[in-house]
Coordinates of C-alpha atoms in Angstrom, one line a residue:
M18 CA 108.3 54.3 114.8
R19 CA 110.2 55.9 111.9
R20 CA 107.0 56.7 110.1
L21 CA 105.5 58.3 113.2
S22 CA 108.6 60.5 113.5
L23 CA 108.3 61.6 109.9
I24 CA 104.6 62.5 110.4
L25 CA 105.5 64.5 113.4
I26 CA 108.2 66.4 111.5
L27 CA 105.8 67.2 108.7
L28 CA 103.2 68.4 111.1
A29 CA 105.7 70.6 112.8
A30 CA 106.9 72.0 109.4
L31 CA 103.3 72.8 108.5
A32 CA 102.6 74.5 111.8
A33 CA 105.8 76.6 111.4
A34 CA 104.9 77.5 107.8
F35 CA 101.4 78.6 108.9
G36 CA 102.8 80.7 111.7
L37 CA 105.3 82.3 109.4
F38 CA 102.5 83.1 106.8
R39 CA 100.4 84.7 109.5
L40 CA 103.2 86.8 110.8
S41 CA 104.4 88.0 107.4
H42 CA 100.9 88.6 106.2
G43 CA 100.3 90.8 109.3
Y44 CA 103.4 92.8 108.5
F45 CA 102.7 93.3 104.8
R46 CA 99.0 94.1 105.7
S47 CA 100.2 96.9 108.0
E48 CA 102.3 98.3 105.1
E49 CA 99.2 98.2 102.9
L50 CA 97.2 100.0 105.5
S51 CA 100.0 102.7 105.9
R52 CA 99.9 103.2 102.1
A53 CA 96.1 103.4 102.2
E54 CA 96.2 106.0 105.0
G55 CA 98.4 108.2 102.8
R56 CA 95.9 107.8 99.9
L57 CA 93.0 108.5 102.2
S58 CA 94.7 111.7 103.5
L59 CA 95.3 112.8 99.9
Y60 CA 91.7 112.3 99.0
R61 CA 90.6 114.2 102.1
S62 CA 92.8 117.2 101.4
T63 CA 91.8 117.5 97.7
L64 CA 88.1 117.3 98.8
T65 CA 88.5 119.9 101.5
A66 CA 90.4 122.2 99.1
E67 CA 87.6 121.9 96.5
L68 CA 84.9 122.7 99.0
E69 CA 86.8 125.6 100.5
R70 CA 88.1 127.1 97.3
F71 CA 85.1 129.5 96.9
S72 CA 84.1 129.7 100.5
H73 CA 84.8 133.5 100.7
L74 CA 83.3 134.4 97.3
T75 CA 79.7 134.8 98.6
H76 CA 81.0 137.0 101.5
V77 CA 82.6 139.2 98.9
L78 CA 79.6 139.3 96.5
A79 CA 77.3 140.1 99.4
R80 CA 79.1 143.4 99.7
D81 CA 79.2 144.2 95.9
P82 CA 77.4 147.5 95.1
F83 CA 75.7 145.9 92.1
V84 CA 74.4 143.0 94.1
I85 CA 73.1 145.4 96.9
A86 CA 71.5 147.7 94.4
T87 CA 69.7 144.9 92.6
A88 CA 68.6 143.4 95.9
E89 CA 67.0 146.8 96.9
G90 CA 65.0 146.7 93.7
G91 CA 67.4 148.0 91.0
D92 CA 67.9 146.8 87.4
T93 CA 68.8 143.1 87.1
D94 CA 70.2 143.0 83.5
A95 CA 73.6 144.5 84.5
L96 CA 73.9 142.1 87.4
N97 CA 73.0 139.1 85.3
R98 CA 75.8 139.9 82.9
R99 CA 78.2 140.6 85.8
L100 CA 77.3 137.3 87.6
A101 CA 77.7 135.4 84.3
D102 CA 81.2 136.8 83.8
F103 CA 82.1 135.9 87.4
A104 CA 80.8 132.3 87.0
R105 CA 82.6 131.8 83.7
R106 CA 85.9 133.1 85.1
A107 CA 85.7 131.2 88.4
G108 CA 84.5 128.0 86.8
L109 CA 81.3 127.9 88.9
D110 CA 78.0 126.2 88.0
A111 CA 75.9 129.2 88.9
I112 CA 75.7 132.4 90.9
Y113 CA 72.3 133.8 91.8
L114 CA 70.5 136.4 94.0
M115 CA 67.3 135.7 95.9
R116 CA 64.9 138.0 97.7
P117 CA 64.2 137.5 101.4
D118 CA 61.1 135.4 100.4
G119 CA 63.4 133.0 98.4
L120 CA 62.4 134.1 94.9
T121 CA 65.4 134.3 92.5
V122 CA 65.7 137.7 90.8
A123 CA 69.1 137.6 89.1
A124 CA 71.4 134.7 88.1
S125 CA 74.5 133.9 86.0
N126 CA 72.4 131.5 83.8
A127 CA 69.7 134.1 82.9
G128 CA 68.3 133.5 79.5
E129 CA 69.2 129.7 79.6
D130 CA 66.6 126.9 79.5
V131 CA 67.6 126.0 83.1
S132 CA 67.7 129.6 84.4
F133 CA 67.2 130.0 88.2
I134 CA 65.3 133.3 87.7
G135 CA 61.7 133.0 88.9
H136 CA 62.3 129.9 91.0
N137 CA 61.8 130.0 94.8
Y138 CA 64.4 128.2 96.9
A139 CA 63.2 129.2 100.4
F140 CA 62.9 125.5 101.2
R141 CA 66.7 125.0 101.0
P142 CA 68.6 124.9 104.3
Y143 CA 71.4 127.0 102.9
F144 CA 68.9 129.8 102.2
Q145 CA 67.4 129.5 105.7
Q146 CA 70.8 129.7 107.3
A147 CA 71.7 132.8 105.3
L148 CA 68.4 134.4 106.1
A149 CA 69.3 133.9 109.8
G150 CA 72.5 135.9 109.2
Q151 CA 74.9 132.9 108.9
S152 CA 76.9 131.5 106.0
G153 CA 74.8 128.7 104.6
R154 CA 76.3 125.5 103.1
F155 CA 74.5 122.5 101.7
Y156 CA 74.9 119.6 99.3
A157 CA 71.9 118.5 97.2
I158 CA 70.7 117.6 93.7
G159 CA 69.6 120.8 91.9
A160 CA 65.8 121.3 92.0
T161 CA 66.0 123.1 88.6
T162 CA 68.8 121.4 86.7
G163 CA 68.7 118.0 88.3
L164 CA 72.5 118.1 88.7
P165 CA 74.2 117.7 92.1
G166 CA 76.3 120.5 93.6
Y167 CA 77.6 122.1 96.7
F168 CA 75.7 125.3 97.6
I169 CA 77.3 128.3 99.6
A170 CA 75.2 131.3 100.6
D171 CA 75.5 134.6 102.5
P172 CA 73.1 137.3 103.5
V173 CA 73.0 140.6 101.5
R174 CA 72.5 143.7 103.7
G175 CA 71.5 147.1 102.4
S176 CA 71.4 150.5 104.0
G177 CA 70.9 150.5 107.7
D178 CA 72.2 146.9 107.9
Q179 CA 68.8 145.6 106.8
L180 CA 68.8 142.1 105.2
V181 CA 67.6 142.7 101.6
G182 CA 68.4 139.3 100.0
V183 CA 70.6 136.2 99.8
I184 CA 73.5 135.6 97.3
A185 CA 74.4 132.0 96.6
I186 CA 76.8 130.0 94.4
K187 CA 76.7 126.4 93.2
V188 CA 79.9 124.5 92.9
A189 CA 79.9 121.4 90.7
L190 CA 81.9 118.5 92.0
A191 CA 81.6 116.3 88.9
G192 CA 85.2 116.9 87.9
L193 CA 86.5 115.7 91.3
E194 CA 84.3 112.6 91.2
D195 CA 85.6 111.9 87.6
S196 CA 89.2 112.0 88.9
W197 CA 88.3 109.5 91.6
R198 CA 86.8 107.2 89.0
R199 CA 89.8 107.5 86.7
S200 CA 92.2 106.6 89.6
G201 CA 90.9 103.0 89.6
E202 CA 90.5 103.0 93.4
Q203 CA 87.4 102.5 95.5
V204 CA 86.4 105.5 97.6
L205 CA 83.2 107.1 98.6
L206 CA 82.0 110.2 100.5
A207 CA 79.0 110.0 102.8
N208 CA 77.2 112.9 104.6
E209 CA 76.3 113.0 108.3
D210 CA 73.1 111.0 107.5
G211 CA 75.1 108.2 105.9
V212 CA 74.0 109.0 102.3
V213 CA 76.7 108.5 99.7
L214 CA 77.2 111.8 98.0
M215 CA 80.2 111.0 95.7
S216 CA 81.9 107.7 94.8
S217 CA 84.4 106.3 92.3
V218 CA 81.9 103.5 91.7
P219 CA 78.7 105.0 90.1
G220 CA 76.4 102.3 91.5
W221 CA 77.2 103.4 95.1
R222 CA 76.0 107.0 94.7
Y223 CA 72.9 108.0 96.7
R224 CA 72.9 104.7 98.6
V225 CA 72.9 104.8 102.4
L226 CA 75.4 103.1 104.7
N227 CA 72.7 102.4 107.3
P228 CA 68.9 102.5 107.1
L229 CA 67.5 106.0 107.5
A230 CA 65.2 106.8 110.5
P231 CA 61.7 108.0 109.4
E232 CA 62.4 111.5 110.8
T233 CA 65.7 111.7 108.9
R234 CA 64.0 110.6 105.6
A235 CA 61.3 113.2 106.2
R236 CA 63.8 116.0 106.7
I237 CA 65.6 115.0 103.5
E238 CA 62.4 115.0 101.6
Q239 CA 61.3 118.4 103.0
A240 CA 64.6 120.0 101.8
R241 CA 64.3 118.1 98.5
Q242 CA 67.9 117.1 98.9
F243 CA 67.8 113.9 96.8
P244 CA 64.6 114.1 94.7
D245 CA 63.6 110.8 92.9
Q246 CA 66.3 108.9 94.7
P247 CA 65.1 105.8 96.7
L248 CA 68.1 106.0 99.0
A249 CA 68.4 102.2 99.2
P250 CA 71.0 100.6 101.5
L251 CA 74.5 99.9 100.2
D252 CA 75.4 96.2 99.9
W253 CA 78.2 96.3 102.5
I254 CA 79.0 94.9 105.9
P255 CA 81.7 96.6 108.1
R256 CA 84.0 94.1 109.9
D257 CA 86.4 94.3 112.8
G258 CA 90.1 94.9 112.1
R259 CA 89.6 97.7 109.5
R260 CA 87.9 95.4 107.1
A261 CA 84.6 95.4 105.2
E262 CA 82.6 93.3 102.8
I263 CA 81.2 95.2 99.9
G264 CA 79.4 93.5 97.0
G265 CA 80.5 90.2 98.4
E266 CA 84.2 91.1 98.2
A267 CA 86.4 91.3 101.4
L268 CA 88.5 94.5 101.4
L269 CA 90.6 96.6 103.7
H270 CA 88.5 99.6 104.9
L271 CA 89.8 102.9 106.2
T272 CA 87.6 105.9 107.2
G273 CA 88.3 109.5 108.0
A274 CA 86.4 112.7 108.7
A275 CA 86.0 115.2 105.8
P276 CA 85.5 118.8 107.1
P277 CA 83.7 121.1 107.2
H278 CA 80.5 119.1 107.8
G279 CA 81.8 116.0 109.6
W280 CA 81.2 113.9 106.5
G281 CA 82.8 110.5 106.3
L282 CA 85.4 109.5 103.6
H283 CA 85.7 105.7 103.1
Y284 CA 88.6 104.1 101.2
F285 CA 88.6 100.4 100.2
V286 CA 91.5 98.4 98.9
A287 CA 92.2 94.7 98.4
D288 CA 95.0 93.0 100.4
D289 CA 96.0 90.7 97.5
R290 CA 99.5 92.1 97.3
A291 CA 100.0 91.4 101.0
V292 CA 98.9 87.8 100.6
V293 CA 101.2 87.3 97.6
R294 CA 104.2 88.7 99.5
A295 CA 103.4 86.5 102.5
W296 CA 103.3 83.4 100.3
L297 CA 106.6 84.4 98.8
V298 CA 108.2 84.7 102.2
T299 CA 106.7 81.5 103.4
G300 CA 107.8 79.7 100.2
A301 CA 111.4 81.1 100.6
A302 CA 111.5 79.8 104.2
L303 CA 110.2 76.4 103.2
A304 CA 112.8 76.3 100.4
L305 CA 115.6 77.1 102.9
A306 CA 114.2 74.5 105.3
A307 CA 114.1 71.9 102.5
L308 CA 117.6 72.8 101.5
W309 CA 118.8 72.4 105.1
L310 CA 117.1 69.0 105.3
I311 CA 118.7 67.9 102.0
L312 CA 122.1 69.0 103.1
W313 CA 121.6 67.1 106.3
Q314 CA 120.5 64.0 104.4
V315 CA 123.5 64.3 102.1
Q316 CA 125.9 64.5 105.0
R317 CA 124.3 61.5 106.6
A318 CA 124.6 59.6 103.3
R319 CA 128.2 60.5 103.1
R320 CA 129.0 59.3 106.6
M321 CA 127.2 56.0 105.9
G322 CA 129.0 55.7 102.6
R323 CA 132.4 56.0 104.3
A324 CA 131.4 53.1 106.6
L325 CA 130.3 50.9 103.7
E326 CA 132.2 49.5 100.7
R327 CA 132.5 51.9 97.9
S328 CA 130.5 50.3 95.1
E329 CA 129.4 51.6 91.7
R330 CA 125.8 51.6 92.9
E331 CA 126.6 53.8 95.9
E332 CA 128.7 56.2 93.7
A333 CA 125.8 56.5 91.3
A334 CA 123.4 57.3 94.2
L335 CA 125.9 59.9 95.6
R336 CA 126.1 61.5 92.1
A337 CA 122.3 61.7 92.0
A338 CA 122.2 63.3 95.4
N339 CA 124.8 65.9 94.3
Q340 CA 122.7 66.7 91.2
Q341 CA 119.6 67.1 93.4
L342 CA 121.6 69.4 95.7
A343 CA 122.6 71.6 92.7
V344 CA 118.9 71.9 91.7
E345 CA 117.9 72.8 95.3
I346 CA 120.7 75.4 95.5
G347 CA 119.4 77.0 92.2
E348 CA 115.9 77.1 93.6
R349 CA 117.2 78.7 96.8
R350 CA 119.0 81.4 94.8
T351 CA 115.9 82.1 92.8
A352 CA 113.9 82.3 96.0
E353 CA 116.4 84.7 97.5
R354 CA 116.3 86.9 94.4
R355 CA 112.5 87.0 94.6
L356 CA 112.7 87.9 98.3
T357 CA 115.2 90.7 97.6
R358 CA 112.9 92.1 94.9
T359 CA 109.9 91.9 97.2
Q360 CA 111.8 93.8 100.0
G361 CA 112.8 96.5 97.5
E362 CA 109.2 96.9 96.3
L363 CA 108.1 97.2 100.0
E364 CA 110.7 99.9 100.7
R365 CA 109.6 101.9 97.6
A366 CA 105.9 101.5 98.6
S367 CA 106.7 102.9 102.1
R368 CA 108.6 105.9 100.7
L369 CA 105.7 106.6 98.3
A370 CA 103.2 106.4 101.2
A371 CA 105.3 108.9 103.2
L372 CA 105.6 111.3 100.2
G373 CA 101.8 111.0 99.6
Q374 CA 101.2 112.0 103.2
L375 CA 103.7 114.9 102.9
A376 CA 102.1 116.1 99.6
A377 CA 98.6 115.8 101.2
S378 CA 99.7 117.8 104.3
V379 CA 101.3 120.6 102.2
T380 CA 98.3 120.8 99.9
H381 CA 95.9 120.9 102.8
E382 CA 97.8 123.7 104.6
L383 CA 98.3 125.8 101.5
G384 CA 94.9 125.3 99.8
Q385 CA 92.8 127.5 102.1
P386 CA 95.2 130.4 102.4
I387 CA 95.6 130.5 98.6
A388 CA 91.8 130.5 98.2
A389 CA 91.5 133.3 100.7
M390 CA 94.2 135.3 98.9
R391 CA 92.4 134.8 95.6
N392 CA 89.1 136.0 97.1
H393 CA 90.7 139.0 98.7
L394 CA 92.2 139.9 95.3
V395 CA 88.7 139.6 93.8
A396 CA 87.4 141.9 96.5
A397 CA 90.2 144.4 95.9
E398 CA 89.4 144.4 92.2
L399 CA 85.7 144.8 92.8
S400 CA 86.2 147.7 95.2
G401 CA 88.7 149.4 92.9
K402 CA 90.8 150.5 95.9
A403 CA 94.0 148.7 95.0
P404 CA 96.0 149.7 91.9
E405 CA 95.6 147.4 88.9
T406 CA 99.4 146.8 88.7
V407 CA 99.5 145.6 92.3
T408 CA 96.5 143.2 91.9
S409 CA 97.9 141.9 88.6
K410 CA 101.3 141.1 90.2
L411 CA 99.7 139.5 93.3
G412 CA 97.4 137.5 91.0
G413 CA 100.4 136.2 89.1
L414 CA 102.0 135.1 92.4
V415 CA 98.8 133.4 93.5
D416 CA 98.6 131.6 90.1
R417 CA 102.1 130.4 90.6
M418 CA 101.3 129.1 94.2
E419 CA 98.2 127.4 92.8
G420 CA 100.4 125.7 90.2
I421 CA 102.8 124.4 92.8
T422 CA 99.9 123.0 95.0
R423 CA 98.3 121.6 91.9
E424 CA 101.5 119.6 91.1
L425 CA 101.5 118.3 94.7
K426 CA 97.8 117.4 94.6
F427 CA 98.3 115.2 91.6
F428 CA 101.6 113.8 92.9
A429 CA 100.2 110.2 92.6
S430 CA 99.5 110.6 88.9
P431 CA 101.6 113.4 87.4
R432 CA 100.7 114.7 83.9
Q433 CA 103.4 115.7 81.3
E434 CA 103.3 119.5 80.7
P435 CA 103.7 120.2 76.9
F436 CA 106.9 121.9 75.8
E437 CA 107.1 125.2 73.9
T438 CA 109.8 127.2 72.3
L439 CA 110.8 130.1 74.7
D440 CA 113.5 132.7 75.2
L441 CA 115.8 132.2 78.2
R442 CA 116.0 135.9 78.6
E443 CA 112.3 136.0 79.5
V444 CA 112.8 133.1 81.9
T445 CA 115.7 134.8 83.8
G446 CA 113.9 138.1 83.7
A447 CA 110.8 136.5 85.4
A448 CA 113.0 134.9 88.0
V449 CA 114.8 138.2 88.8
G450 CA 111.5 140.0 89.1
L451 CA 110.1 137.3 91.4
L452 CA 113.1 137.6 93.7
A453 CA 113.2 141.4 93.7
P454 CA 112.2 141.6 97.4
N455 CA 115.0 139.1 98.4
I456 CA 117.6 140.9 96.3
E457 CA 116.6 144.3 97.9
A458 CA 116.6 142.8 101.4
A459 CA 120.1 141.3 100.9
E460 CA 121.4 144.6 99.4
A461 CA 122.8 142.5 96.5
K462 CA 123.6 143.7 93.0
I463 CA 122.4 141.6 90.0
D464 CA 124.5 141.9 86.9
A465 CA 122.6 140.3 83.9
P466 CA 124.2 141.5 80.6
D467 CA 121.9 141.2 77.6
P468 CA 123.3 138.6 75.1
G469 CA 122.0 140.8 72.2
C470 CA 119.9 138.0 70.6
P471 CA 117.2 135.5 71.7
I472 CA 118.5 132.4 73.5
L473 CA 115.8 129.9 72.5
V474 CA 115.2 126.5 74.0
R475 CA 112.2 124.1 74.1
G476 CA 110.7 123.3 77.5
S477 CA 108.2 124.3 80.2
R478 CA 108.4 127.9 81.1
F479 CA 107.1 127.5 84.6
R480 CA 109.5 124.6 85.5
L481 CA 112.6 126.4 84.0
E482 CA 111.6 129.5 85.9
Q483 CA 111.6 127.4 89.0
V484 CA 115.2 126.1 88.2
V485 CA 116.5 129.7 87.7
T486 CA 114.6 131.0 90.7
N487 CA 116.2 128.2 93.0
L488 CA 119.7 128.9 91.8
L489 CA 119.3 132.7 91.9
R490 CA 117.8 132.5 95.4
N491 CA 120.8 130.4 96.6
A492 CA 123.2 132.9 95.1
V493 CA 121.5 135.9 96.8
D494 CA 121.4 134.0 100.1
A495 CA 125.2 133.2 99.7
V496 CA 126.3 136.8 99.2
E497 CA 124.2 138.1 102.2
G498 CA 126.7 139.3 104.8
S499 CA 129.6 139.4 102.3
E500 CA 131.6 142.6 101.7
I501 CA 131.0 142.4 97.9
R502 CA 127.4 141.3 97.2
Q503 CA 127.5 140.7 93.5
V504 CA 125.6 138.0 91.5
T505 CA 126.3 137.7 87.8
L506 CA 123.8 136.0 85.5
T507 CA 125.1 135.2 82.0
L508 CA 123.4 133.6 79.0
G509 CA 124.9 132.1 75.9
G510 CA 124.9 129.1 73.5
D511 CA 126.3 127.4 70.5
E512 CA 124.9 125.2 67.7
A513 CA 124.0 122.3 70.0
T514 CA 123.4 123.8 73.4
R515 CA 122.2 126.8 75.4
W516 CA 123.5 127.7 78.8
I517 CA 122.8 129.8 81.9
E518 CA 125.7 130.6 84.3
I519 CA 125.1 132.1 87.8
R520 CA 128.2 133.3 89.6
D521 CA 128.2 134.8 93.1
T522 CA 130.8 136.3 95.5
G523 CA 129.5 134.3 98.6
H524 CA 131.1 131.6 100.7
G525 CA 131.3 129.0 97.9
L526 CA 130.5 125.3 98.0
G527 CA 133.1 124.4 100.6
K528 CA 133.9 120.7 100.7
L529 CA 130.5 119.7 99.4
T530 CA 130.1 118.3 95.9
L531 CA 127.1 119.0 93.6
A532 CA 126.0 115.3 94.0
E533 CA 125.9 115.9 97.8
L534 CA 124.1 119.2 97.5
Q535 CA 121.4 117.5 95.3
E536 CA 120.6 115.0 98.0
P537 CA 117.1 115.9 99.4
F538 CA 117.2 117.9 102.7
T539 CA 120.9 118.8 102.3
T540 CA 121.5 122.6 102.7
T541 CA 124.2 125.0 103.6
R542 CA 121.8 127.6 105.0
E543 CA 121.2 128.0 108.7
S544 CA 118.2 126.2 110.3
G545 CA 114.8 127.6 109.3
R546 CA 115.9 129.1 106.0
G547 CA 115.4 126.2 103.6
M548 CA 114.5 122.5 103.4
G549 CA 117.4 121.5 101.1
L550 CA 115.0 120.4 98.2
G551 CA 115.8 123.2 95.7
L552 CA 118.8 121.6 93.9
A553 CA 117.2 118.1 94.0
I554 CA 114.0 119.4 92.4
S555 CA 116.0 121.5 89.9
A556 CA 118.2 118.5 88.9
G557 CA 115.0 116.4 88.2
I558 CA 113.5 119.2 86.1
L559 CA 116.7 119.5 84.0
R560 CA 116.8 115.7 83.4
D561 CA 113.2 116.0 82.1
H562 CA 114.4 118.7 79.6
G563 CA 117.5 116.7 78.5
G564 CA 119.8 119.1 80.3
E565 CA 122.3 119.0 83.1
M566 CA 123.8 121.2 85.9
V567 CA 127.4 121.5 87.1
A568 CA 128.8 123.5 90.0
R569 CA 132.3 124.6 91.1
N570 CA 134.0 127.1 93.4
G571 CA 135.0 130.3 91.7
K572 CA 138.7 131.2 91.3
G573 CA 138.2 134.4 93.3
G574 CA 135.8 132.9 95.8
G575 CA 132.1 132.2 95.6
A576 CA 130.3 129.5 93.6
V577 CA 129.5 129.1 89.9
F578 CA 126.5 127.1 88.8
R579 CA 126.1 126.4 85.1
V580 CA 122.9 125.0 83.5
T581 CA 123.1 123.5 80.0
L582 CA 120.1 122.7 77.8
P583 CA 119.8 121.3 74.3
A584 CA 119.2 123.7 71.4
P585 CA 115.6 123.7 70.1
E586 CA 116.5 121.4 67.1
Q587 CA 118.2 118.9 69.4
S588 CA 115.3 119.0 71.8
E589 CA 112.7 118.3 69.0
E590 CA 114.7 115.3 67.9
Q591 CA 114.6 113.9 71.5
E592 CA 110.9 114.5 71.7
T593 CA 110.2 112.6 68.4

């Protein structure tokens, strides 16, 4: 009877352990899926930004006088040089002009072994779409170069709105695919026919997710989209519950649409980490249960010992039980520490997934407007209607916005920007120039006395400009509405340090400390005028430069922010 009770207890313990494992594994698996969704969203936004970056360029080129003149029978040499310069500056694979019959008459690669000139591309769908008056887009392996790319085309109209040609560009996506491969993750992009166009695993490219229908295969062959490719099926089996088997390996599988063609983006990730965490939780629970059982047994032994004569044998047995209890307590503490570390890792992974989704959303929302601004600037330069100084300043602002989105885009794997020796006078001057509209709107006065000599530091010009811009913008916002709207910007230094001090006549810091102001999403501005990230970002930048920031209320009112950076000699010693 006693043996049967023991067997039943063991079976109940095993059932409870199995249920706990399933429950914890489901929880940790949902966390892995949440993180994977963030990564998938980031991949989708970077792909969309890459495809749409030059979407307006053919529209601009189709209205270029040189392109129209050449399409109407003019000289091609000048246009070849012009297109070559555009392609080199924009980082495009090729730009070329075709007649209405599809014959290429001018190209950026004129004179090269793989020049498009003299080749007829009337069979390409993007040419046929442009010939019909639409914007053509198509992904294919190049018929001339044998290299894949994304083609964008627009019709060229001459006098009387008559279609006289088609201008097209080829965008190489090899760099984006290389970044996928270097990430170490498993991701692929398939078109509407299920053909894998890009993949982080080279062996998956130009495989099909499902067997192609005869009419689909015939259409692909007619457009020469994938010449010399067998388009064999991919070794994969999609499963229920967001899972798939690929190459015999069971993985988590997430999919998402990739505009603008309705392509499918597939992301695969193993759930090994979820399994390990589930085992840790189950092991910790079993250890606690075993500890409880041991404690219960010890208490039972003690009660029996008090009813029996105290003998040396019983005392020895009790000492052994106490030693065993100490061992179990040590194991329990170890298991608790492991569980605590696991919970901390889970919390950090959740935060990283949320930040990945935020970075992907911001990059997606800003990528297309920045690309449109860039193309409009190119159109303004080509037309010659806008002053060169205006386009130059706007171009600098667009470059700065692209730098910010580029940092967000590679949030998951940031790269260290090299330091250089620079003058803080130039940094503060650039920040004042950038905020000139804000200063004018606030009717503020900026007092920035020249220190009379260079104030040199080592660092990243762009990131230090970002720090000064954040602090200066806060000062200008603080004096808005004050009777005296004065912002003083002072530079100085000694043998070991260099410093920037920004003093305003605004409302001051109030009861907030600098540590509280540096918390993300903490701001003293009214709703809608800031997210409260400026001081948090600035503090991180200064830590990377070996510097620091302090803040205090001014004696006569307002706030005083002081940024201290190491001298160039001190900074070089830290770098080495």
